[in-house]
JSON list of C-alpha atoms in Angstrom, two decimals:
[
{"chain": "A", "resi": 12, "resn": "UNK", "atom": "CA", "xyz": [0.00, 0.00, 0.00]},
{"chain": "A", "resi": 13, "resn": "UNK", "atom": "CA", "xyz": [1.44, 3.82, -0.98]},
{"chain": "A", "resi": 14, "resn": "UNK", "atom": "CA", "xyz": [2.15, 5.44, 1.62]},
{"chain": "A", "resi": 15, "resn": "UNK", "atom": "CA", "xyz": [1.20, 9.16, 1.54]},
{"chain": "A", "resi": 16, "resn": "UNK", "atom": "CA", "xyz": [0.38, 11.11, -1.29]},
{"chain": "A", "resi": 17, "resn": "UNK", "atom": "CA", "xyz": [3.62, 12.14, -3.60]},
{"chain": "A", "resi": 18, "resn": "UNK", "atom": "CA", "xyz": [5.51, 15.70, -2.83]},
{"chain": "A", "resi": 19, "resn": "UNK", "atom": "CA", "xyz": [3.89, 18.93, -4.73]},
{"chain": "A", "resi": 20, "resn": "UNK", "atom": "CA", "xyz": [7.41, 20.61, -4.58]},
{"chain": "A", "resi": 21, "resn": "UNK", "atom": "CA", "xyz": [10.68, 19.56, -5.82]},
{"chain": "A", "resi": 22, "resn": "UNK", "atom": "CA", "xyz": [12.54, 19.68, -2.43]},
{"chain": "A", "resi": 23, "resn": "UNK", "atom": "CA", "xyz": [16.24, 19.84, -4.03]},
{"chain": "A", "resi": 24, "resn": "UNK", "atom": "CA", "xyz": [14.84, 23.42, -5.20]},
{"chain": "A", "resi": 25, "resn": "UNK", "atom": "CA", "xyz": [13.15, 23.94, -2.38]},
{"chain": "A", "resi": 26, "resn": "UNK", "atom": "CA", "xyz": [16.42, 23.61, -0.36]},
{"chain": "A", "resi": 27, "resn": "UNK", "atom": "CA", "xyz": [18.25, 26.02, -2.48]},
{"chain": "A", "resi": 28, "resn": "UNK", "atom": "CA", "xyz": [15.39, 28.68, -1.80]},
{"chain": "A", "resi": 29, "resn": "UNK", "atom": "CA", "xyz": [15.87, 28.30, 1.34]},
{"chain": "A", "resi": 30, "resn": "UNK", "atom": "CA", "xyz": [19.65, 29.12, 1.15]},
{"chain": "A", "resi": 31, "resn": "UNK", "atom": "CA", "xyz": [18.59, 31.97, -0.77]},
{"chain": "A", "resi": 32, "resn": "UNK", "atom": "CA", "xyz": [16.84, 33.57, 1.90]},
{"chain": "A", "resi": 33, "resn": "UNK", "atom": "CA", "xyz": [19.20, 32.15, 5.18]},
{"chain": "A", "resi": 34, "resn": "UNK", "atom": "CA", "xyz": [21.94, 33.24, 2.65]},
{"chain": "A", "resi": 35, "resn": "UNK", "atom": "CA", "xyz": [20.24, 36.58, 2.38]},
{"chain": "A", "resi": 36, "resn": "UNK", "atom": "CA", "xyz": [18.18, 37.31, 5.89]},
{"chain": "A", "resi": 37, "resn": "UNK", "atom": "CA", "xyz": [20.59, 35.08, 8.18]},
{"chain": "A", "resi": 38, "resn": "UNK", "atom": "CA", "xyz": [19.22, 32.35, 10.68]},
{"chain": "A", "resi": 39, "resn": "UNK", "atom": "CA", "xyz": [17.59, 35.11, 13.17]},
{"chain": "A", "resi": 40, "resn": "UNK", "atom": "CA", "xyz": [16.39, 37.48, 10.48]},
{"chain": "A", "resi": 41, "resn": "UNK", "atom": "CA", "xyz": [14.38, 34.41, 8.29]},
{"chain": "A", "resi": 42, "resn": "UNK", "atom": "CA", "xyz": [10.79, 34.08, 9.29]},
{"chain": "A", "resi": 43, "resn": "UNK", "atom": "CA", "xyz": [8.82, 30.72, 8.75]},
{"chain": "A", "resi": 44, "resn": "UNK", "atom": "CA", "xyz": [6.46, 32.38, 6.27]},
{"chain": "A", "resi": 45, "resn": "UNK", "atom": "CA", "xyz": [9.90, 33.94, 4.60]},
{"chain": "A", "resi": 46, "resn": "UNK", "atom": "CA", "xyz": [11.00, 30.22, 3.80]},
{"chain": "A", "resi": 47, "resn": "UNK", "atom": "CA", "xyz": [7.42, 29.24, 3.25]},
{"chain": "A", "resi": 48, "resn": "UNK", "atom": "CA", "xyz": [6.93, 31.81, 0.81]},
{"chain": "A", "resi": 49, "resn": "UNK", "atom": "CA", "xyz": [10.29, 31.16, -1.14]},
{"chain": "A", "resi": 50, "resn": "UNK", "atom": "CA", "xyz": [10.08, 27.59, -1.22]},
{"chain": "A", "resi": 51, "resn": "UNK", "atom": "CA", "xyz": [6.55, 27.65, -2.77]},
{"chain": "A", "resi": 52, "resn": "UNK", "atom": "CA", "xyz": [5.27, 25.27, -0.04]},
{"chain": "A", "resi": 53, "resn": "UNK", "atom": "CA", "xyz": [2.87, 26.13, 3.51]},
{"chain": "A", "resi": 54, "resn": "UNK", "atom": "CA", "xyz": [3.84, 25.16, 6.77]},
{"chain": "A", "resi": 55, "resn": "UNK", "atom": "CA", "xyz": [3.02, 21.42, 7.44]},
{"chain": "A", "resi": 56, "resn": "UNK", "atom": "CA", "xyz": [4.74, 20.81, 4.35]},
{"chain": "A", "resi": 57, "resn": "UNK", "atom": "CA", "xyz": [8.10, 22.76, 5.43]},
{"chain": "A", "resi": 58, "resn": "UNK", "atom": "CA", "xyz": [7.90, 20.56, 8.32]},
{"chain": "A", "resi": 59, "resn": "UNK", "atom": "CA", "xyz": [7.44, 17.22, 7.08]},
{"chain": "A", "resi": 60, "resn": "UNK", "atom": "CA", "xyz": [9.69, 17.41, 4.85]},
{"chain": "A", "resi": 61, "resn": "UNK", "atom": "CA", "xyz": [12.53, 19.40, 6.39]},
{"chain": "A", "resi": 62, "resn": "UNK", "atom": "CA", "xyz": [11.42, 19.46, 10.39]},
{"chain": "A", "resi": 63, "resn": "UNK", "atom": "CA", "xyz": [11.81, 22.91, 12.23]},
{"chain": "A", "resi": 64, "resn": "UNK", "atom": "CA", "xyz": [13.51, 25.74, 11.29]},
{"chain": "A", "resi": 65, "resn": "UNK", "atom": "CA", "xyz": [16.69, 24.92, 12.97]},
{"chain": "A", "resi": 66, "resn": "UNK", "atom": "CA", "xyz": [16.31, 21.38, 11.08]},
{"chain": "A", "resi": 67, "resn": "UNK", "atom": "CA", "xyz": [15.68, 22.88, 7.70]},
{"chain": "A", "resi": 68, "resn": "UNK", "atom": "CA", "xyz": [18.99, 25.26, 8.52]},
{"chain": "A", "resi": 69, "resn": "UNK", "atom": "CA", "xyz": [21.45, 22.34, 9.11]},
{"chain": "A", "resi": 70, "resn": "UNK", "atom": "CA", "xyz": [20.32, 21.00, 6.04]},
{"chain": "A", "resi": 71, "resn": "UNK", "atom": "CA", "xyz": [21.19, 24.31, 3.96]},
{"chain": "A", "resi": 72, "resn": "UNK", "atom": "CA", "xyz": [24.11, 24.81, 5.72]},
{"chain": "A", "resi": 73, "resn": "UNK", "atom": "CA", "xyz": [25.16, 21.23, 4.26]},
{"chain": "A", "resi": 74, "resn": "UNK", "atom": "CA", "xyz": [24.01, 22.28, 0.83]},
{"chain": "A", "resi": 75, "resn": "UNK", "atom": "CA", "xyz": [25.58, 25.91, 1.09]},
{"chain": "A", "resi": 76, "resn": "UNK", "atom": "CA", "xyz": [29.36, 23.56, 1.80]},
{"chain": "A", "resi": 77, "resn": "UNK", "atom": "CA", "xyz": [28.90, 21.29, -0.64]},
{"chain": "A", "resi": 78, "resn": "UNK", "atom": "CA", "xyz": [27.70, 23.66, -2.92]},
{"chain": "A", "resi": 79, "resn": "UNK", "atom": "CA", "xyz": [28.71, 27.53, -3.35]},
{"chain": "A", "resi": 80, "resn": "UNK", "atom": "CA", "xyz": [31.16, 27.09, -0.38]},
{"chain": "A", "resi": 81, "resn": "UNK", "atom": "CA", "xyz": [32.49, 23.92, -1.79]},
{"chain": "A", "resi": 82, "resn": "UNK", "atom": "CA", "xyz": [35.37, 25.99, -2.87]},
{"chain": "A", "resi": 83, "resn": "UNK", "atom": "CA", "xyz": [37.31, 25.92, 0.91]},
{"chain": "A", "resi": 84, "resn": "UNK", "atom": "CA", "xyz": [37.34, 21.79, 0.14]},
{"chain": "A", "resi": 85, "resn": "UNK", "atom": "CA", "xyz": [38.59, 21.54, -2.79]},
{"chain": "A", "resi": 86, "resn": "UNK", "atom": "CA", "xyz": [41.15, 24.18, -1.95]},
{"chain": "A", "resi": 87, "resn": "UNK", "atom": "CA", "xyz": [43.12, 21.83, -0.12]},
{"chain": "A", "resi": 88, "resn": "UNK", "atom": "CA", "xyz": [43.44, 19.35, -3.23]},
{"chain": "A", "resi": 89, "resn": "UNK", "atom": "CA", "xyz": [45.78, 21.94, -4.37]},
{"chain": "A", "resi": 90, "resn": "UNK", "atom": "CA", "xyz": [49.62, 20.60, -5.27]},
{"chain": "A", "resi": 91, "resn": "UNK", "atom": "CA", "xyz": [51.22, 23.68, -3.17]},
{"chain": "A", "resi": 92, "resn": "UNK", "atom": "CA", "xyz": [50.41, 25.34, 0.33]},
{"chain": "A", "resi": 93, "resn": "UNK", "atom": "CA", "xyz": [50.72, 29.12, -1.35]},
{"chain": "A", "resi": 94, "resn": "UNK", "atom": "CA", "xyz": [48.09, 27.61, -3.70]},
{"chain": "A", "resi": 95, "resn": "UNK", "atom": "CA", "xyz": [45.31, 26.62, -1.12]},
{"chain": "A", "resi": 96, "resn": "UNK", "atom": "CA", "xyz": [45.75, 29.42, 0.39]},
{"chain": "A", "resi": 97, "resn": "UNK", "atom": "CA", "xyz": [45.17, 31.62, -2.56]},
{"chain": "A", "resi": 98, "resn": "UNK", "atom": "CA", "xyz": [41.87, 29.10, -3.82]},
{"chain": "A", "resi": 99, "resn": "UNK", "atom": "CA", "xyz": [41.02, 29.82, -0.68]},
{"chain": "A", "resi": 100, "resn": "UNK", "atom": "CA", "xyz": [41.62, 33.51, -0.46]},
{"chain": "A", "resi": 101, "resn": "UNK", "atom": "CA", "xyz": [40.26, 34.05, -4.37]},
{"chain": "A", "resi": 102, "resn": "UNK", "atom": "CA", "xyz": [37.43, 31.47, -3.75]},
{"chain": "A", "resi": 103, "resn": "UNK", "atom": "CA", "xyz": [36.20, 33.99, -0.84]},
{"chain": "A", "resi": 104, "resn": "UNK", "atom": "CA", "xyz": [36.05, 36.95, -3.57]},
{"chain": "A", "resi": 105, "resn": "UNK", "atom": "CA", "xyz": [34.02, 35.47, -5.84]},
{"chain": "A", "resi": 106, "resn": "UNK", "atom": "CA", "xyz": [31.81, 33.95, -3.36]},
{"chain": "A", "resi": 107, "resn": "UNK", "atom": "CA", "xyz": [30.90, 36.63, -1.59]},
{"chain": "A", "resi": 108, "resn": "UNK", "atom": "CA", "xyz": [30.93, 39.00, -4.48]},
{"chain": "A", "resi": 109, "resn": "UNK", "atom": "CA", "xyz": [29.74, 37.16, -7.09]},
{"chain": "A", "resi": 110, "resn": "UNK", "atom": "CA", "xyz": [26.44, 38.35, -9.36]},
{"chain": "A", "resi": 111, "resn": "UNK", "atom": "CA", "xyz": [23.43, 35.78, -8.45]},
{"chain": "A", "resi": 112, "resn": "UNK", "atom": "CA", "xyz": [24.57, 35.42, -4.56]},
{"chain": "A", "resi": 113, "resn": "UNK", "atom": "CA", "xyz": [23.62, 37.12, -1.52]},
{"chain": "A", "resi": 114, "resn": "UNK", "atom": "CA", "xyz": [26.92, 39.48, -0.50]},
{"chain": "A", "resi": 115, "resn": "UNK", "atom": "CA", "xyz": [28.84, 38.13, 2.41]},
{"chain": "A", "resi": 116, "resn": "UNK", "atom": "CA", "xyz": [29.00, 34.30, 3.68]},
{"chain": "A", "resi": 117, "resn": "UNK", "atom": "CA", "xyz": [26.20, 32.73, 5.23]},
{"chain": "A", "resi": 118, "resn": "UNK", "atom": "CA", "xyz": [28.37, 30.91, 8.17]},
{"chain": "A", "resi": 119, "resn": "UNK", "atom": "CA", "xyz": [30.19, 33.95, 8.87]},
{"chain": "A", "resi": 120, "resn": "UNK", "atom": "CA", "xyz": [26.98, 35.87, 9.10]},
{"chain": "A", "resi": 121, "resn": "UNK", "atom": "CA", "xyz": [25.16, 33.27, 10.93]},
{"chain": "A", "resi": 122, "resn": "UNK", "atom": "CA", "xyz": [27.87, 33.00, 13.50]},
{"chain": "A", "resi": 123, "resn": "UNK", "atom": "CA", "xyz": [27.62, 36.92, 13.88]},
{"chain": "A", "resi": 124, "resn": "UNK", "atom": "CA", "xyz": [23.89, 37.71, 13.93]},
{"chain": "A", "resi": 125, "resn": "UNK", "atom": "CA", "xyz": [22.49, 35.09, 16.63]},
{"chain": "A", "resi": 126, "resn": "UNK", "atom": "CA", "xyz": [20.57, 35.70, 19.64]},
{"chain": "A", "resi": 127, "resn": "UNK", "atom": "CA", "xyz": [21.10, 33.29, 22.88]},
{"chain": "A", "resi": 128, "resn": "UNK", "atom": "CA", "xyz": [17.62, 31.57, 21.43]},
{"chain": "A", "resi": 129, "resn": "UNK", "atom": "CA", "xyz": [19.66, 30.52, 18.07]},
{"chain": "A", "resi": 130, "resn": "UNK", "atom": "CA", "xyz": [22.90, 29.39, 20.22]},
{"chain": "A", "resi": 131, "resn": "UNK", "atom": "CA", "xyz": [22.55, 25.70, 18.95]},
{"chain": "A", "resi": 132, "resn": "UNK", "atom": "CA", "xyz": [22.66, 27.14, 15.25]},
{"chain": "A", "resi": 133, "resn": "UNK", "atom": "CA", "xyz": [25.49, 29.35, 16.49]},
{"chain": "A", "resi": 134, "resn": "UNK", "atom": "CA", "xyz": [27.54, 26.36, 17.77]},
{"chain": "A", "resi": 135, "resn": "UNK", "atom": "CA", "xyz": [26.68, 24.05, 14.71]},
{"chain": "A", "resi": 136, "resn": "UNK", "atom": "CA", "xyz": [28.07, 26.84, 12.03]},
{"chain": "A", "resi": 137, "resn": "UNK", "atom": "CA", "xyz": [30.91, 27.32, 14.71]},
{"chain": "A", "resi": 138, "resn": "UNK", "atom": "CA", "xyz": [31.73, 23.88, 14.72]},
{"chain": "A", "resi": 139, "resn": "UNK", "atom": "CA", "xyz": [32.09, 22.81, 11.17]},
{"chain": "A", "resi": 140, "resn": "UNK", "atom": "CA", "xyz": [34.35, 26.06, 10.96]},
{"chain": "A", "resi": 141, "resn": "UNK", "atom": "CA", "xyz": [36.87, 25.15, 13.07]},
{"chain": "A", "resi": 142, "resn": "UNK", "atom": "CA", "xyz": [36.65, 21.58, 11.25]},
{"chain": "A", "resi": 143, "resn": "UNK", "atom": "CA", "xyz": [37.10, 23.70, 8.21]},
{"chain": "A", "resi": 144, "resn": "UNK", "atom": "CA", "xyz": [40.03, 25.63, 10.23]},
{"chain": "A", "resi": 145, "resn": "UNK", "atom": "CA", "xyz": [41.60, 22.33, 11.13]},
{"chain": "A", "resi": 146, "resn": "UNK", "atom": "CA", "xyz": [41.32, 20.22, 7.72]},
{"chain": "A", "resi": 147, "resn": "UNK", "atom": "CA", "xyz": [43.33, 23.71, 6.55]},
{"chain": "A", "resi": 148, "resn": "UNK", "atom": "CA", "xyz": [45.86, 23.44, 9.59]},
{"chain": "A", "resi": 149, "resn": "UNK", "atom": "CA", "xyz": [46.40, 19.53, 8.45]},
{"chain": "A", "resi": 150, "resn": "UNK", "atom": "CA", "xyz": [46.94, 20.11, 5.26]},
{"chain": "A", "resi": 151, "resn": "UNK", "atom": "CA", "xyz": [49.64, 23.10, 5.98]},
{"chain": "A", "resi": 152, "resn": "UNK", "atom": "CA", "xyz": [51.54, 20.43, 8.53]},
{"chain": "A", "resi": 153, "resn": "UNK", "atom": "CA", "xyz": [51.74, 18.13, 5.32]},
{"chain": "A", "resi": 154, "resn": "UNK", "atom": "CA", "xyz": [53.31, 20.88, 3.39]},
{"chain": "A", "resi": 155, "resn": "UNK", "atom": "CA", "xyz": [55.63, 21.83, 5.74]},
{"chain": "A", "resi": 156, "resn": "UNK", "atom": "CA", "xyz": [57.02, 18.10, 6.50]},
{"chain": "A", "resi": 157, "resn": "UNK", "atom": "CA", "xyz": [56.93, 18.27, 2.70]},
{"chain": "A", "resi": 158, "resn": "UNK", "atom": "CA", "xyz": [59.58, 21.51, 2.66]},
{"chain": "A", "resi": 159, "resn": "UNK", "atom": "CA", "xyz": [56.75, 23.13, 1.04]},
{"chain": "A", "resi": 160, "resn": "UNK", "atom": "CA", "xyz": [56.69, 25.73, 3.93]},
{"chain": "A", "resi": 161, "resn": "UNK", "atom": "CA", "xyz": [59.70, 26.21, 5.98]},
{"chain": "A", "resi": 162, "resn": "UNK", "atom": "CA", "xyz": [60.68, 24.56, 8.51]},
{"chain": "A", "resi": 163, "resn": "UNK", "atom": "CA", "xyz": [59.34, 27.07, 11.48]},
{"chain": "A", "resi": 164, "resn": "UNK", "atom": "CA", "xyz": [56.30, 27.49, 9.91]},
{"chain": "A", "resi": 165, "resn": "UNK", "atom": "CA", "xyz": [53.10, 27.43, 12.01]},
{"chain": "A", "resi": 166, "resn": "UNK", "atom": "CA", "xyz": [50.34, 25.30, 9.96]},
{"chain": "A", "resi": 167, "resn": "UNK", "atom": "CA", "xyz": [48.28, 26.15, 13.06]},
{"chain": "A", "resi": 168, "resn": "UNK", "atom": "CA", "xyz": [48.64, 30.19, 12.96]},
{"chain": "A", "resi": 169, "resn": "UNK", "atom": "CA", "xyz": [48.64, 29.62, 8.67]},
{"chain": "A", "resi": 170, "resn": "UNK", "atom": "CA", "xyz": [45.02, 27.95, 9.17]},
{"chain": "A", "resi": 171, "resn": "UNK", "atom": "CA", "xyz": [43.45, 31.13, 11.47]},
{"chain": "A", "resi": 172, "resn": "UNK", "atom": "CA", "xyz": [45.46, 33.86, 9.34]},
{"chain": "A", "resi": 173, "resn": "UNK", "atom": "CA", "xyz": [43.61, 32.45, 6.05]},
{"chain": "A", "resi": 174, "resn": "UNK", "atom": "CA", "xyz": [40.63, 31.85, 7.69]},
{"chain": "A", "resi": 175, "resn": "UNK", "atom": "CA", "xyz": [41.04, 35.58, 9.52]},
{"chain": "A", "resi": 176, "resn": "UNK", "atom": "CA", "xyz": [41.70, 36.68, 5.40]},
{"chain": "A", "resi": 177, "resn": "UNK", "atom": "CA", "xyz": [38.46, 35.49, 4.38]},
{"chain": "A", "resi": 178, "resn": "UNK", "atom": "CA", "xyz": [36.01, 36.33, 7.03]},
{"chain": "A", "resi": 179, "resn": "UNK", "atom": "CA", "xyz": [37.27, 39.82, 6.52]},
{"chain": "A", "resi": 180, "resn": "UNK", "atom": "CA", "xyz": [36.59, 39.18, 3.04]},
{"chain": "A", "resi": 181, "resn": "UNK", "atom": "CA", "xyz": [32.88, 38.26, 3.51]},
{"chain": "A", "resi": 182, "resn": "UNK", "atom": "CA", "xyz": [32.21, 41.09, 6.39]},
{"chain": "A", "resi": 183, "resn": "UNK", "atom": "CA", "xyz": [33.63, 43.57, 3.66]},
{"chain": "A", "resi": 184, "resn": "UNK", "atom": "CA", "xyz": [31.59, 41.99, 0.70]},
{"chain": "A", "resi": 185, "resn": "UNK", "atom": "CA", "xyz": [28.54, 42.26, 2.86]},
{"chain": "A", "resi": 186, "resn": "UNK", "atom": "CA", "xyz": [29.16, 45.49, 3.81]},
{"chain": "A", "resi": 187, "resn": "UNK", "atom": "CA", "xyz": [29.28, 47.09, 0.15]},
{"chain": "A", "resi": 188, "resn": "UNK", "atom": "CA", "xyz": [32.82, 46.55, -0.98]},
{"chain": "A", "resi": 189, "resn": "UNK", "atom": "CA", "xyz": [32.85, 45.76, -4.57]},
{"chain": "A", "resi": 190, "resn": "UNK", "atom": "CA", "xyz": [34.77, 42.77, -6.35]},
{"chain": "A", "resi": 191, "resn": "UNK", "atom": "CA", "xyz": [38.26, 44.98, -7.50]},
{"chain": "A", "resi": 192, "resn": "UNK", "atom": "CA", "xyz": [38.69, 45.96, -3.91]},
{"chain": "A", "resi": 193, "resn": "UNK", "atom": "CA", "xyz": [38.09, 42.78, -1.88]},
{"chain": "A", "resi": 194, "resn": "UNK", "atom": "CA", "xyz": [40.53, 41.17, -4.91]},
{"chain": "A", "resi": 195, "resn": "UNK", "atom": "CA", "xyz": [43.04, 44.03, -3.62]},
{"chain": "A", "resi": 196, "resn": "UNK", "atom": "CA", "xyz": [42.58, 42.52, -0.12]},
{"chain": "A", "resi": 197, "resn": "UNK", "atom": "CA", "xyz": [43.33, 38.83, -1.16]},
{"chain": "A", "resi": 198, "resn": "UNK", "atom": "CA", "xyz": [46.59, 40.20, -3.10]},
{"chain": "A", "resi": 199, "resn": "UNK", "atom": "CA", "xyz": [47.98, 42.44, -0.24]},
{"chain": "A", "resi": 200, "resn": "UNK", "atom": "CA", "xyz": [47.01, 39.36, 2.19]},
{"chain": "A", "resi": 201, "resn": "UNK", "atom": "CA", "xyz": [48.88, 37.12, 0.52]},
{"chain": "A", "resi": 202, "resn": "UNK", "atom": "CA", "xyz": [52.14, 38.96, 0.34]},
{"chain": "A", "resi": 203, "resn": "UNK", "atom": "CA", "xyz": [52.54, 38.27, 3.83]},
{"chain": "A", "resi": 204, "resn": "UNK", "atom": "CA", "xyz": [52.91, 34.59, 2.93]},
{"chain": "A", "resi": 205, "resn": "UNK", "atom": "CA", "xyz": [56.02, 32.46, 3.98]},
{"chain": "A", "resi": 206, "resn": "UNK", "atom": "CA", "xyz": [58.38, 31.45, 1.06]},
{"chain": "A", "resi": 207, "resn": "UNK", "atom": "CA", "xyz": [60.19, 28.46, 1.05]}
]
């Protein structure tokens, strides 16, 4: 016996609405009825097929690092430590100033903007940055036992200084600066990179 009449809504699409507007409004600032209206679908629906609104974030925040934010993973598939840190640096520009996106980063925003009601969401985006940070500080001890980075090199202080680079990347996309000068940003930053 069937059980349950089929889905109205496509909900791969529907997720990426819903990115849209968390990617737009951040956690706090997103009403139900915002998603509800952007996904195309009413409440019960939202909740069956996502669960609550912290729920339905998690998910997004998944899609959001697989997807646009994908970049930061990949980065570290790169053959030379000054290289993940400039896909990493570069991936930030056009992420957060790219045409068709919300300005800014929706972890670093989320981490920002969030009441003591939204802590849980707080310490979920918080967490799987610091994995981020540390998958970066792993890959910059590999390089140095490598001789990719010298010898005294830090992979640990490497990992928050690119990290630092490209929150300060989003906060200035979000905040109006335009593509050319967050580009001038990443260049400057990475002067200040150790040579081998």
């Amino acid at each position: 016996m069937p059980g349950g009449r089929p889905r109205a809504f496509d909900p791969d699409t529907a997720l990426d609405r819903a990115l849209e507007v968390f990617w737009s409004q951040g956690y706090e600032g997103t009403a139900i009825s915002d998603l509800t209206a952007a996904m195309g679908i009413n409440r019960p629906s939202l909740y069956a097929a996502f669960g609550n609104k912290e729920d339905l974030f998690r998910k997004v925040l998944d899609r959001y690092i697989d997807g646009p934010g994908g970049f930061a993973a990949r980065a570290l598939d790169a053959s030379r430590a000054r290289e993940v840190a400039e896909r990493m640096v570069y991936g930030a520009v056009e992420l957060t100033s790219g045409t068709g996106t919300p300005r800014g980063c929706l972890s670093v925003r989320c981490v920002q903007a969030c009441g003591p009601e939204a802590e849980p969401v707080r310490d979920e985006v918080a967490a799987r940055r610091k994995a981020g940070e540390m998958a970066l500080r792993a890959r910059f001890e590999r390089a140095r036992d490598e001789g990719d980075l010298p010898a005294d090199s830090d992979p640990a202080d490497l990992a928050r200084f690119v990290h630092a680079v490209t929150d300060g990347i989003a906060v200035q996309a979000a905040s109006g600066a335009g593509r050319d000068d967050l580009l001038r940003v990443a260049e400057f930053a990475l002067r200040a990179w150790p040579s081998t």
